[in-house]
mmCIF file of C-alpha atoms in Angstrom:
data_model
loop_
_atom_site.group_PDB
_atom_site.id
_atom_site.type_symbol
_atom_site.label_atom_id
_atom_site.label_comp_id
_atom_site.label_asym_id
_atom_site.label_seq_id
_atom_site.Cartn_x
_atom_site.Cartn_y
_atom_site.Cartn_z
ATOM 1 C CA MET A 23 9.365 -9.348 11.808
ATOM 2 C CA GLN A 24 6.323 -11.375 10.818
ATOM 3 C CA LEU A 25 3.742 -10.814 8.085
ATOM 4 C CA ARG A 26 0.080 -11.714 8.300
ATOM 5 C CA ASN A 27 -3.252 -10.672 6.809
ATOM 6 C CA TRP A 28 -5.173 -7.801 8.386
ATOM 7 C CA LYS A 29 -7.762 -8.538 11.005
ATOM 8 C CA TYR A 30 -10.673 -6.165 11.554
ATOM 9 C CA GLU A 31 -9.274 -5.207 14.952
ATOM 10 C CA ASP A 32 -6.066 -3.981 13.242
ATOM 11 C CA ILE A 33 -7.874 -1.220 11.366
ATOM 12 C CA LEU A 34 -7.767 1.326 14.216
ATOM 13 C CA LYS A 35 -3.978 0.992 14.512
ATOM 14 C CA ILE A 36 -3.610 1.067 10.720
ATOM 15 C CA SER A 37 -5.725 4.238 10.504
ATOM 16 C CA GLN A 38 -3.498 5.870 13.149
ATOM 17 C CA MET A 39 -0.361 4.911 11.195
ATOM 18 C CA GLU A 40 -2.024 6.185 8.020
ATOM 19 C CA LYS A 41 -2.342 9.659 9.625
ATOM 20 C CA GLU A 42 1.310 9.581 10.692
ATOM 21 C CA CYS A 43 2.662 8.370 7.349
ATOM 22 C CA PHE A 44 0.331 10.301 5.030
ATOM 23 C CA PRO A 45 -0.716 13.471 6.898
ATOM 24 C CA LEU A 46 -1.946 15.257 3.754
ATOM 25 C CA GLU A 47 -4.439 12.615 2.575
ATOM 26 C CA PRO A 48 -4.744 9.675 4.974
ATOM 27 C CA TRP A 49 -7.314 6.967 4.489
ATOM 28 C CA ASN A 50 -9.702 7.145 7.434
ATOM 29 C CA PHE A 51 -11.078 4.264 9.486
ATOM 30 C CA LYS A 52 -14.222 4.029 7.345
ATOM 31 C CA MET A 53 -12.241 3.829 4.081
ATOM 32 C CA LEU A 54 -9.941 1.154 5.500
ATOM 33 C CA ALA A 55 -12.862 -0.839 6.909
ATOM 34 C CA SER A 56 -14.674 -0.642 3.570
ATOM 35 C CA SER A 57 -11.592 -2.016 1.805
ATOM 36 C CA PHE A 58 -11.251 -4.783 4.394
ATOM 37 C CA GLU A 59 -14.832 -5.886 3.742
ATOM 38 C CA SER A 60 -14.295 -6.190 -0.025
ATOM 39 C CA ASP A 61 -13.592 -9.667 -1.433
ATOM 40 C CA SER A 62 -11.223 -8.139 -4.000
ATOM 41 C CA PHE A 63 -8.980 -6.581 -1.302
ATOM 42 C CA THR A 64 -6.174 -8.200 0.685
ATOM 43 C CA GLY A 65 -4.406 -6.330 3.464
ATOM 44 C CA VAL A 66 -1.082 -7.355 4.985
ATOM 45 C CA VAL A 67 0.540 -6.137 8.194
ATOM 46 C CA ALA A 68 4.127 -6.455 9.357
ATOM 47 C CA GLU A 69 4.588 -7.000 13.079
ATOM 48 C CA ASP A 70 7.575 -6.734 15.358
ATOM 49 C CA GLY A 71 7.142 -8.002 18.884
ATOM 50 C CA GLY A 72 3.377 -8.088 18.407
ATOM 51 C CA ASP A 73 3.213 -4.424 17.320
ATOM 52 C CA ILE A 74 2.155 -3.412 13.819
ATOM 53 C CA ILE A 75 5.097 -1.651 12.177
ATOM 54 C CA GLY A 76 3.782 -1.508 8.621
ATOM 55 C CA TYR A 77 0.940 -2.437 6.341
ATOM 56 C CA GLY A 78 -0.119 -2.614 2.736
ATOM 57 C CA GLY A 79 -3.156 -3.453 0.683
ATOM 58 C CA ILE A 80 -3.948 -4.641 -2.815
ATOM 59 C CA THR A 81 -7.180 -4.749 -4.793
ATOM 60 C CA VAL A 82 -7.486 -7.346 -7.553
ATOM 61 C CA ALA A 83 -9.796 -6.930 -10.537
ATOM 62 C CA ALA A 84 -9.584 -9.675 -13.161
ATOM 63 C CA ASP A 85 -5.978 -9.864 -14.398
ATOM 64 C CA SER A 86 -4.792 -6.544 -12.948
ATOM 65 C CA ALA A 87 -4.381 -5.176 -9.448
ATOM 66 C CA ASP A 88 -3.752 -1.912 -7.653
ATOM 67 C CA ILE A 89 -1.537 -1.595 -4.612
ATOM 68 C CA GLU A 90 -3.634 0.795 -2.574
ATOM 69 C CA ASN A 91 -1.246 1.753 0.181
ATOM 70 C CA VAL A 92 2.052 0.746 1.717
ATOM 71 C CA ALA A 93 3.383 2.330 4.892
ATOM 72 C CA VAL A 94 6.068 1.567 7.444
ATOM 73 C CA ALA A 95 6.475 3.317 10.795
ATOM 74 C CA GLU A 96 9.406 5.743 10.824
ATOM 75 C CA PRO A 97 11.697 3.737 13.169
ATOM 76 C CA PHE A 98 11.370 0.636 10.961
ATOM 77 C CA ARG A 99 12.042 2.180 7.557
ATOM 78 C CA CYS A 100 15.028 0.923 5.545
ATOM 79 C CA CYS A 101 14.966 -2.386 7.447
ATOM 80 C CA GLY A 102 13.223 -4.504 4.802
ATOM 81 C CA ALA A 103 9.650 -4.212 6.087
ATOM 82 C CA GLY A 104 8.403 -2.282 3.043
ATOM 83 C CA THR A 105 10.014 -4.724 0.642
ATOM 84 C CA ALA A 106 8.537 -7.683 2.535
ATOM 85 C CA ILE A 107 5.047 -6.141 2.463
ATOM 86 C CA ILE A 108 5.257 -5.471 -1.284
ATOM 87 C CA GLU A 109 6.526 -8.988 -1.986
ATOM 88 C CA GLU A 110 3.627 -10.450 0.016
ATOM 89 C CA LEU A 111 1.126 -8.312 -1.911
ATOM 90 C CA LEU A 112 2.681 -9.417 -5.213
ATOM 91 C CA LYS A 113 2.482 -13.038 -4.063
ATOM 92 C CA THR A 114 -1.241 -12.539 -3.438
ATOM 93 C CA ALA A 115 -1.631 -11.001 -6.900
ATOM 94 C CA ARG A 116 0.152 -13.911 -8.588
ATOM 95 C CA ALA A 117 -2.020 -16.427 -6.727
ATOM 96 C CA ARG A 118 -5.115 -14.651 -8.056
ATOM 97 C CA GLY A 119 -3.906 -14.729 -11.665
ATOM 98 C CA VAL A 120 -2.902 -11.081 -11.937
ATOM 99 C CA ARG A 121 -0.694 -10.149 -14.896
ATOM 100 C CA LYS A 122 -0.039 -6.468 -14.119
ATOM 101 C CA VAL A 123 0.091 -4.514 -10.856
ATOM 102 C CA PHE A 124 -0.257 -0.732 -10.657
ATOM 103 C CA LEU A 125 0.353 1.830 -7.931
ATOM 104 C CA GLU A 126 0.411 5.594 -7.532
ATOM 105 C CA VAL A 127 3.069 7.574 -5.681
ATOM 106 C CA ARG A 128 3.585 11.271 -5.000
ATOM 107 C CA VAL A 129 6.371 12.630 -7.184
ATOM 108 C CA SER A 130 8.006 14.075 -4.058
ATOM 109 C CA ASN A 131 8.160 10.678 -2.319
ATOM 110 C CA SER A 132 11.579 9.581 -3.542
ATOM 111 C CA ALA A 133 11.979 6.981 -0.781
ATOM 112 C CA ALA A 134 8.811 5.177 -1.877
ATOM 113 C CA MET A 135 9.781 5.441 -5.553
ATOM 114 C CA GLY A 136 13.139 3.854 -4.739
ATOM 115 C CA LEU A 137 11.389 1.013 -2.922
ATOM 116 C CA TYR A 138 9.028 0.427 -5.835
ATOM 117 C CA LEU A 139 11.833 0.542 -8.409
ATOM 118 C CA LYS A 140 13.784 -1.972 -6.300
ATOM 119 C CA SER A 141 10.681 -4.197 -6.357
ATOM 120 C CA GLY A 142 10.582 -4.116 -10.168
ATOM 121 C CA PHE A 143 8.019 -1.372 -10.791
ATOM 122 C CA LYS A 144 8.552 1.094 -13.631
ATOM 123 C CA GLY A 145 7.120 4.555 -14.173
ATOM 124 C CA VAL A 146 4.304 4.508 -16.720
ATOM 125 C CA TYR A 147 2.940 8.054 -16.734
ATOM 126 C CA ALA A 148 2.238 11.034 -14.482
ATOM 127 C CA ARG A 149 -1.116 12.398 -13.394
ATOM 128 C CA THR A 150 -0.805 16.139 -13.054
ATOM 129 C CA ARG A 151 -2.266 17.889 -10.018
ATOM 130 C CA TYR A 152 -3.630 14.521 -8.843
ATOM 131 C CA TYR A 153 -3.550 15.178 -5.112
ATOM 132 C CA SER A 154 -5.695 17.780 -3.322
ATOM 133 C CA ASP A 155 -2.634 19.959 -2.674
ATOM 134 C CA GLY A 156 -1.884 20.057 -6.416
ATOM 135 C CA GLU A 157 1.041 17.626 -6.390
ATOM 136 C CA ASP A 158 1.469 15.232 -9.300
ATOM 137 C CA CYS A 159 1.553 11.477 -8.930
ATOM 138 C CA LEU A 160 3.551 8.935 -10.839
ATOM 139 C CA VAL A 161 1.703 5.804 -11.907
ATOM 140 C CA MET A 162 4.009 2.794 -11.758
ATOM 141 C CA ALA A 163 3.423 -0.755 -12.999
ATOM 142 C CA LYS A 164 4.968 -4.193 -12.788
ATOM 143 C CA GLU A 165 4.343 -7.150 -15.096
ATOM 144 C CA LEU A 166 4.018 -10.466 -13.271
#
């Protein structure tokens, strides 16, 4: 597995994975492209044999940052790809002088919560009925 920054031509594949991994509220091509074009955003992809198997993105604003999305294709979960993507995003945050990183996760997504806890994130508070289907989200944070 190799990590690298997103290229514009990756966005179509990323948007397809987004639909597979987050069928209820996927980011569409336009949203992903808009993020890609922002100077405050860094996107990372994980590749295996030249194929994108996962991705993540982080937006930095002053001394804080938000991890926007992290996803790994089903066959590659629990193989370290998610952890590697998060570590790369945190490395980017540190290099930009970030002190605290935030993310949001569905309360039903225990696998993602486990990954984030393993990466040093802690639950901060919940946002009730945050998602369009009424599910709550947990806001997590990590001090750098």
